[in-house]
Short mmCIF file of C-alpha atoms and ligand atoms in Angstrom, two decimals:
data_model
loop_
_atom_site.label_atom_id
_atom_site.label_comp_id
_atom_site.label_asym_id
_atom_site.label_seq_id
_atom_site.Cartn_x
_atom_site.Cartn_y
_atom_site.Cartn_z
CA UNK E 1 -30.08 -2.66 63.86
CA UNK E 2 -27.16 -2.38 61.49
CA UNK E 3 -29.41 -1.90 57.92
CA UNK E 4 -32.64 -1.15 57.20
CA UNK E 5 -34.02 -1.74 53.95
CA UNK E 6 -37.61 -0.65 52.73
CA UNK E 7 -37.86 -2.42 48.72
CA UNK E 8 -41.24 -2.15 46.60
CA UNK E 9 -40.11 -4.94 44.64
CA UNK E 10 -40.59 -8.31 45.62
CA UNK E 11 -37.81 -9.60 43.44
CA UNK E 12 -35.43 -7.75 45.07
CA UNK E 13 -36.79 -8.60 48.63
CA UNK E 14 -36.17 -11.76 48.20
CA UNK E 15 -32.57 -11.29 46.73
CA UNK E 16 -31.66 -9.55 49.96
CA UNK E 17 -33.44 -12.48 52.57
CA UNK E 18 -31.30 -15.07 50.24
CA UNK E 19 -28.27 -13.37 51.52
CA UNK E 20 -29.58 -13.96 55.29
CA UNK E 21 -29.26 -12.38 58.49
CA UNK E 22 -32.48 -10.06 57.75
CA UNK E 23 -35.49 -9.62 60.18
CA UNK E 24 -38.70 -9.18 58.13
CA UNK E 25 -40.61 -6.55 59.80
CA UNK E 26 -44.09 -5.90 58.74
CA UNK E 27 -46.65 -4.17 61.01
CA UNK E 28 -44.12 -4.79 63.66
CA UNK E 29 -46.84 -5.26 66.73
CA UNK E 30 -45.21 -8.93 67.92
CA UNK E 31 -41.66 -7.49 66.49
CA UNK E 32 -40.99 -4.32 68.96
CA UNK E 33 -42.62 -5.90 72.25
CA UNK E 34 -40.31 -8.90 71.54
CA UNK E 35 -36.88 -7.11 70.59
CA UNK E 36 -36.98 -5.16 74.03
CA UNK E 37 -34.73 -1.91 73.86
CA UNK E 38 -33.08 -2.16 70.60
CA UNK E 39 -34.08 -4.44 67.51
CA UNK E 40 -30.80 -6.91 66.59
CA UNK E 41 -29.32 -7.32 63.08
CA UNK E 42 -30.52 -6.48 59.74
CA UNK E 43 -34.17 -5.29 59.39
CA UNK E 44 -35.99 -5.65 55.74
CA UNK E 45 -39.43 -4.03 56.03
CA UNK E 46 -41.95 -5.61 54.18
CA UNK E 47 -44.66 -2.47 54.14
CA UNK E 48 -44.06 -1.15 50.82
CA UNK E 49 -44.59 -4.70 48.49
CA UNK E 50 -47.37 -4.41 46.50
CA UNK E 51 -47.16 -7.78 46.33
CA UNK E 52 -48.50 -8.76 49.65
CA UNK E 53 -51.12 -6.05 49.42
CA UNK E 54 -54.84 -6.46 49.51
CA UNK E 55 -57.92 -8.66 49.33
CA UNK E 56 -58.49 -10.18 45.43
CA UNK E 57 -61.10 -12.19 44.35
CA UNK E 58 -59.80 -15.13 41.77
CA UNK E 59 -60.73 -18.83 41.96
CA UNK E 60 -61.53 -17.87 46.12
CA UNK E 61 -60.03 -15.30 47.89
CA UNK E 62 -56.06 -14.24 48.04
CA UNK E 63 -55.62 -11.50 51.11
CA UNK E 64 -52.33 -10.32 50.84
CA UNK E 65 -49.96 -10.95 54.12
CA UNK E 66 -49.42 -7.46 54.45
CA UNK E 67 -53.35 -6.59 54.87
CA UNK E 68 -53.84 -5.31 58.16
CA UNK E 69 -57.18 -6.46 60.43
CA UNK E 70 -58.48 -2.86 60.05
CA UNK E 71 -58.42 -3.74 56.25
CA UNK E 72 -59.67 -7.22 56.84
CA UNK E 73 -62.37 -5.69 59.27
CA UNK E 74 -63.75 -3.40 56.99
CA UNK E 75 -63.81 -5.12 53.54
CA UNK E 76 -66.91 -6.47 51.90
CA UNK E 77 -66.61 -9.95 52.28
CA UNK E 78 -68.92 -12.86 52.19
CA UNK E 79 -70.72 -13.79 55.50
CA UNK E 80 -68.28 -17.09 55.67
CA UNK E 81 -65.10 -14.25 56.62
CA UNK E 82 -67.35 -12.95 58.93
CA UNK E 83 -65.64 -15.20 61.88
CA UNK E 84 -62.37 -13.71 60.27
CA UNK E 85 -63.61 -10.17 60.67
CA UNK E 86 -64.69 -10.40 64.22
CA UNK E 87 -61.42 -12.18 64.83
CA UNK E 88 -59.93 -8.81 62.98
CA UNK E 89 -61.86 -6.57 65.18
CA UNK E 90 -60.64 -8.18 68.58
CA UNK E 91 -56.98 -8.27 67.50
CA UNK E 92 -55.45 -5.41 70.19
CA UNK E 93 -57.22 -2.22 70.04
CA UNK E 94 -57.63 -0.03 67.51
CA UNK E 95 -53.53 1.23 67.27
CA UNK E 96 -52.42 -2.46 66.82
CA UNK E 97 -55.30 -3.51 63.96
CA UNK E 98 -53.85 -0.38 61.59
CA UNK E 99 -50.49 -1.79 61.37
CA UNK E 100 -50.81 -5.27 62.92
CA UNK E 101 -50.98 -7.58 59.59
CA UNK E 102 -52.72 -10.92 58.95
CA UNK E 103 -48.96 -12.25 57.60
CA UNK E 104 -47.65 -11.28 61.07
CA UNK E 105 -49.70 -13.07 63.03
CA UNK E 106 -49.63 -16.57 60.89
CA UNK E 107 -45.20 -16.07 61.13
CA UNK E 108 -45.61 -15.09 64.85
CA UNK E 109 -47.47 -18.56 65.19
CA UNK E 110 -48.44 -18.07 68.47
CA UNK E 111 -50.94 -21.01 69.78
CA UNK E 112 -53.27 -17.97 71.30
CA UNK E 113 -53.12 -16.68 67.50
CA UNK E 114 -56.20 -15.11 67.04
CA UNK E 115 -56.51 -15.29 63.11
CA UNK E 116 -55.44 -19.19 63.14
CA UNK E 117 -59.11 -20.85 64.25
CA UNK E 118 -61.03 -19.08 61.39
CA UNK E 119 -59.00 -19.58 58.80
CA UNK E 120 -59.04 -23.20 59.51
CA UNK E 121 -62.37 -22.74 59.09
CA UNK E 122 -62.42 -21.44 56.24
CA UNK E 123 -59.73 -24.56 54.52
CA UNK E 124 -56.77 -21.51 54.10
CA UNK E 125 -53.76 -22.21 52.65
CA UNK E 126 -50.41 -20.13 52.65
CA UNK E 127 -48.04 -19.26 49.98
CA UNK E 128 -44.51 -18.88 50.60
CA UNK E 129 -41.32 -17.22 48.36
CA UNK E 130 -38.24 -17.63 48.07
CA UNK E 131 -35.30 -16.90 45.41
CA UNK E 132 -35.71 -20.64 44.98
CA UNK E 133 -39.31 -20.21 44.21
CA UNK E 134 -43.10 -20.02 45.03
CA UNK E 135 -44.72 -22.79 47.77
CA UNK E 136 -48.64 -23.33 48.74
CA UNK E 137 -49.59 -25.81 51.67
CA UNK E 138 -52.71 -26.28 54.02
CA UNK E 139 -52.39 -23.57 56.95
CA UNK E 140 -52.75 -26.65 59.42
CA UNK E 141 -49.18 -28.26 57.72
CA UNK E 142 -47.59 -24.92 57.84
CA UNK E 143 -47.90 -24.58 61.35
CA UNK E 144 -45.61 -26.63 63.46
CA UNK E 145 -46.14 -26.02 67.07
CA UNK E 146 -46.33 -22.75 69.51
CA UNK E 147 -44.27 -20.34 67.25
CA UNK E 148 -42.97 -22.75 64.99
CA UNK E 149 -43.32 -22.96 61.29
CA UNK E 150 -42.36 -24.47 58.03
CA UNK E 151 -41.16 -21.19 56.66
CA UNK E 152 -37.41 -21.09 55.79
CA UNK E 153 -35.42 -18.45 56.54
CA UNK E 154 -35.44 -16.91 53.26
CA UNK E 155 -38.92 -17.05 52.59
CA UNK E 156 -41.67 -14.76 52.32
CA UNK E 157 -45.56 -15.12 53.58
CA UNK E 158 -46.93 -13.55 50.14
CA UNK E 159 -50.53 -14.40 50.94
CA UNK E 160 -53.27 -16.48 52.58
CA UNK E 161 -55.79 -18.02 50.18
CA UNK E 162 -59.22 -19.11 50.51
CA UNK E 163 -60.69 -21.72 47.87
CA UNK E 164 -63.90 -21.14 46.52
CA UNK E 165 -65.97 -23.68 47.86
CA UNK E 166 -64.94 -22.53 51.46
CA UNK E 167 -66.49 -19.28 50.84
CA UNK E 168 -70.03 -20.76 51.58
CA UNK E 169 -72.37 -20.63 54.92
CA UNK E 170 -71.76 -18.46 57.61
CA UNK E 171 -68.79 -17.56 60.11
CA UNK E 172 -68.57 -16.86 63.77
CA UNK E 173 -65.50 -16.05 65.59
CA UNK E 174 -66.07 -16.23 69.58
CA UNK E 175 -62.53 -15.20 72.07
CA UNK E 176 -62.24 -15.26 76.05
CA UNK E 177 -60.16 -13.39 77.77
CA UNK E 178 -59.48 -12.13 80.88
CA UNK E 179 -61.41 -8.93 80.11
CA UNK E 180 -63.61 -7.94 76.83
CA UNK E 181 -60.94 -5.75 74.85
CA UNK E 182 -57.01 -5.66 74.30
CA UNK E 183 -56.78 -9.31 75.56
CA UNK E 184 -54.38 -12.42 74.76
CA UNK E 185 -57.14 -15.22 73.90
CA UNK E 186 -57.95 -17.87 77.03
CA UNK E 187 -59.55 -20.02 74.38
CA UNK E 188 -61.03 -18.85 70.75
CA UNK E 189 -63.55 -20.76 68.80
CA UNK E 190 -64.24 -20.54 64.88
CA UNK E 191 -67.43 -22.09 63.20
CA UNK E 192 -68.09 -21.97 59.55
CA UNK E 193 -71.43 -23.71 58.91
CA UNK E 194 -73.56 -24.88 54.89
CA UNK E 195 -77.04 -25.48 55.80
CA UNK E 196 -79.76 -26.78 53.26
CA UNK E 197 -83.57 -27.00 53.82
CA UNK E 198 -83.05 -26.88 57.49
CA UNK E 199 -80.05 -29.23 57.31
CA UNK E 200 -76.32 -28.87 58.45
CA UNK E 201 -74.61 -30.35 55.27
CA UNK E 202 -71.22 -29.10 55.84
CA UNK E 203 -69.67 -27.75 59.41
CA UNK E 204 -66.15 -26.69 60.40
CA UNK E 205 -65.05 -26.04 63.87
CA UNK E 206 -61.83 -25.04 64.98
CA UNK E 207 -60.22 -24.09 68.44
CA UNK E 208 -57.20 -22.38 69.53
CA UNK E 209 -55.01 -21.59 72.70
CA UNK E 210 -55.97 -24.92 73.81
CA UNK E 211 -53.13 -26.61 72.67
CA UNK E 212 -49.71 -26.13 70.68
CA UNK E 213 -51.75 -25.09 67.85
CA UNK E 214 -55.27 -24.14 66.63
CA UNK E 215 -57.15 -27.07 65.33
CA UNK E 216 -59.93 -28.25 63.62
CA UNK E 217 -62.15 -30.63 65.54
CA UNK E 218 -62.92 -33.65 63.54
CA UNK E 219 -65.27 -35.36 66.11
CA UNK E 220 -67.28 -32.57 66.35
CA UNK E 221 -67.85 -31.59 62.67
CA UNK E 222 -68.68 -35.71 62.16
CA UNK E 223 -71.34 -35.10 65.62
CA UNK E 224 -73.32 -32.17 63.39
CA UNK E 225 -73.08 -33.07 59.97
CA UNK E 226 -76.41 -34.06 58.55
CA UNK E 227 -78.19 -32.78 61.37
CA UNK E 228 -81.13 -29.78 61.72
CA UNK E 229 -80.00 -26.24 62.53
CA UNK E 230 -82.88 -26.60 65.14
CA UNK E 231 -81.27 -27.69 68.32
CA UNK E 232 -77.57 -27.86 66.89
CA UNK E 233 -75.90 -26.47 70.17
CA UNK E 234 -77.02 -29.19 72.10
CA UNK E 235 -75.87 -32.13 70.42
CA UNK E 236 -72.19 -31.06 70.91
CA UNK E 237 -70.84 -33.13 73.65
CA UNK E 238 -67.80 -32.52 75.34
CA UNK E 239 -66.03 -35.65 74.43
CA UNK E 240 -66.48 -34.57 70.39
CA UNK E 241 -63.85 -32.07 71.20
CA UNK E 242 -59.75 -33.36 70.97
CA UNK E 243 -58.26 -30.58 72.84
CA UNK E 244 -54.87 -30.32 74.89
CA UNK E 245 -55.02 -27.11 77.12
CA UNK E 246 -52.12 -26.39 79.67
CA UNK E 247 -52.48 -25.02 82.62
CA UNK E 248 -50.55 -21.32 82.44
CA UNK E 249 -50.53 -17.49 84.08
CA UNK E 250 -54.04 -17.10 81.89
CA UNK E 251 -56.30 -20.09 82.75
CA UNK E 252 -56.14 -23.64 84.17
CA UNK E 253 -56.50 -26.60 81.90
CA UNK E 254 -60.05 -27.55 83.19
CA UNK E 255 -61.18 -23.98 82.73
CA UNK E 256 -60.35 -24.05 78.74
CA UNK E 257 -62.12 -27.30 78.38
CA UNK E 258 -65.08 -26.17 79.66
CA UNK E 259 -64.90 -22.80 78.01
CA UNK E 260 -63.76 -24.04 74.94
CA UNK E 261 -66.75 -25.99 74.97
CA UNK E 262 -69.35 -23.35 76.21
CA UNK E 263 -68.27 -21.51 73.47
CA UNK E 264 -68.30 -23.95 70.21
CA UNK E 265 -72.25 -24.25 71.94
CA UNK E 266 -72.59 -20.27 71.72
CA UNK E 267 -71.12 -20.22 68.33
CA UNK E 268 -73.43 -22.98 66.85
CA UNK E 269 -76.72 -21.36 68.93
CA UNK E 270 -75.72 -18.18 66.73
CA UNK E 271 -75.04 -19.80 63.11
CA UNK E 272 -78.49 -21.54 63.58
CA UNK E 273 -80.12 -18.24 64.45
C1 FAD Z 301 -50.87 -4.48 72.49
C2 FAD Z 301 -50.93 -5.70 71.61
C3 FAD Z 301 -52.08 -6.47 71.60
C4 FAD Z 301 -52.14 -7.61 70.79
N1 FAD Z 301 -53.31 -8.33 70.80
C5 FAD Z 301 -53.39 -9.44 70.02
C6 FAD Z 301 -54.60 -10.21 70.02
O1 FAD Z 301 -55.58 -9.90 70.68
N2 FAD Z 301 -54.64 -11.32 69.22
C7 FAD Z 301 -53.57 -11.70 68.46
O2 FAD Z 301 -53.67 -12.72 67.76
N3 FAD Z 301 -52.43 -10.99 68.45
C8 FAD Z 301 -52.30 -9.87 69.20
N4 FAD Z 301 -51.14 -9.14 69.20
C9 FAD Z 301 -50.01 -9.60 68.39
C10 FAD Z 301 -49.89 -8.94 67.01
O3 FAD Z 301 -50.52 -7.68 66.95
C11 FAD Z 301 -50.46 -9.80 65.87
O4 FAD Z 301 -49.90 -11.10 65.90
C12 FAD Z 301 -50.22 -9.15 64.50
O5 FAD Z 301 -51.04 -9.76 63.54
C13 FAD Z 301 -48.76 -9.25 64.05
O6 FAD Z 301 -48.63 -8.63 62.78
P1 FAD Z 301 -47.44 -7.61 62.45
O7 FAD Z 301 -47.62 -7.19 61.05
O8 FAD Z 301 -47.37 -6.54 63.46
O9 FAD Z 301 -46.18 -8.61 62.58
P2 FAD Z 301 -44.67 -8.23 62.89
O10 FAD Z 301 -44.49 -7.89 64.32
O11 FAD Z 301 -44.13 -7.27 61.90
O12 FAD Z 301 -44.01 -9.67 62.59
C14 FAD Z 301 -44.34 -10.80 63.37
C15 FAD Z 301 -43.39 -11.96 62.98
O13 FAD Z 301 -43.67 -12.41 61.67
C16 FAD Z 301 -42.57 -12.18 60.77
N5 FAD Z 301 -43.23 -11.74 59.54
C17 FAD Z 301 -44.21 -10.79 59.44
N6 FAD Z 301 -44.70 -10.77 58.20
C18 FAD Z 301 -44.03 -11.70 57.48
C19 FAD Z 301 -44.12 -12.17 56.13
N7 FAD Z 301 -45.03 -11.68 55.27
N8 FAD Z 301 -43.27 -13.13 55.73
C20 FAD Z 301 -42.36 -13.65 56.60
N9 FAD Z 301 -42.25 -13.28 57.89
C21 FAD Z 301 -43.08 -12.31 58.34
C22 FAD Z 301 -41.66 -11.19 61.48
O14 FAD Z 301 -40.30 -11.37 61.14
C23 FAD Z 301 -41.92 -11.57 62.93
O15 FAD Z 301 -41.16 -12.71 63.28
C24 FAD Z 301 -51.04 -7.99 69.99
C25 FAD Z 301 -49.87 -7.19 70.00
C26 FAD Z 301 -49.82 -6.06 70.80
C27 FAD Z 301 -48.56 -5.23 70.78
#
């Protein structure tokens, strides 16, 4: 590290990051285990922004980048986050969800990302800044493959935001690993599920670490749209699911497939309850 530089102001962040050669550092939990014995180059910390502070309710839901999963964990938020929040509550342990930040995780873009799958769910978008200026997208068009983005350089994650209407029905958040806590996911599942009268009349599913990045699954929303909560884990079938595992140190292909699917099953069998 040859400068460190802590601002409060977002203006002048993004001043510095136009002149390049920074390192944004936020919670730093992917940062340190990935620099090895000495960080490289510049380092702007992004703690003290205001900006990319806390969970606001206008027109949906804006949670700034900088809100850590303890945060995210513990807020009052409607029971379609609560997929989100368990996601936020299996993030590391305890150490790693005080400091480890929602922003983090979406720049890291790792495929076993564990806040990706329900925030498909739940239709996020991201907003980017620049010098140049301010950018929203879909969080599935931001992400470009395993630890690949869209995000330039210079740019800033200020926020994740949820629209209104996605802020109906209920969440679930379901994550296999290779033991219950402090865990890189196998597979994770996200469902956010609108019922009606005993009706499903709007479903999102969404899968990660079984391919280059966490998706929603089309085939599977069309399979249980329309249909009664009664029964809804068993009309999933495993060919509604479009998934592309790999076979790595973690799991076999096969073995996501089927757990991927066991789980979108356990997920629905609780949103019905
Ligand atoms: C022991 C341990 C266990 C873990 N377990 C899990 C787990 O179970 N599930 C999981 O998903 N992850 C896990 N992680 C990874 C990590 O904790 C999360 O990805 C976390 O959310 C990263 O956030 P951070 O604030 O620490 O990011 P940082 O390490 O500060 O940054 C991560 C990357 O994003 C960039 N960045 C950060 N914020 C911004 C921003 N606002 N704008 C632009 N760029 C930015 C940084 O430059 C860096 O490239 C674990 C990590 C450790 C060390």
């Amino acid at each position: 590290m040859t400068a460190y530089a802590r601002p409060s102001d977002l203006t002048a962040a993004l001043a510095l990051l136009a002149g390049g050669g920074w390192k944004v550092l936020a919670g730093g939990t992917d940062v340190y285990p990935g620099a090895g014995a000495q960080l490289a180059g510049d380092v702007l910390d992004i703690s003290a922004l205001g900006a990319l502070q806390g969970i606001t309710r206008v027109d949906g839901l804006r949670i700034g980048a900088c809100t850590t999963w303890s945060d995210l964990a513990e807020a009052d938020l409607p029971p379609a986050l609560a997929g989100l929040q368990a996601a936020a509550r299996q993030v590391g342990g305890r150490q790693v969800q005080n400091v480890g930040t929602i922003g983090g995780n979406l720049c890291n873009a790792s495929p076993a990302a564990d806040g990706v799958p329900p925030l498909l769910t739940l239709e996020a978008e991201v907003e980017l800044a620049s010098a140049r200026g301010v950018r929203r997208m879909p969080l599935g068009a931001y992400l470009r493959g395993p630890r690949q983005t869209v995000r330039e350089a210079d740019e800033l994650l200020l926020a994740v935001l949820i629209p209104e209407r996605a802020l109906q029905g209920q969440g679930r958040f379901l994550k296999l690993g290779a033991r219950a806590h402090l865990v890189i996911s196998i597979a994770m599942v996200a469902v956010r599920c609108v019922t009606k009268g005993g009706l499903v009349t709007e479903i999102a599913v969404a899968i990660g670490a079984c391919g280059p990045v966490a998706a929603r699954q089309p085939g599977a929303e069309r399979a249980l749209t329309g249909v009664p909560l009664t029964g809804l884990a068993d009309r999933l079938r495993p060919e509604d699911l479009n998934l592309s595992p790999i076979d790595d140190i973690r799991a076999g292909a096969a073995y996501r497939r089927e757990a991927a699917f066991e789980m979108v099953r356990r997920a629905l069998a609780e949103v019905a309850a």
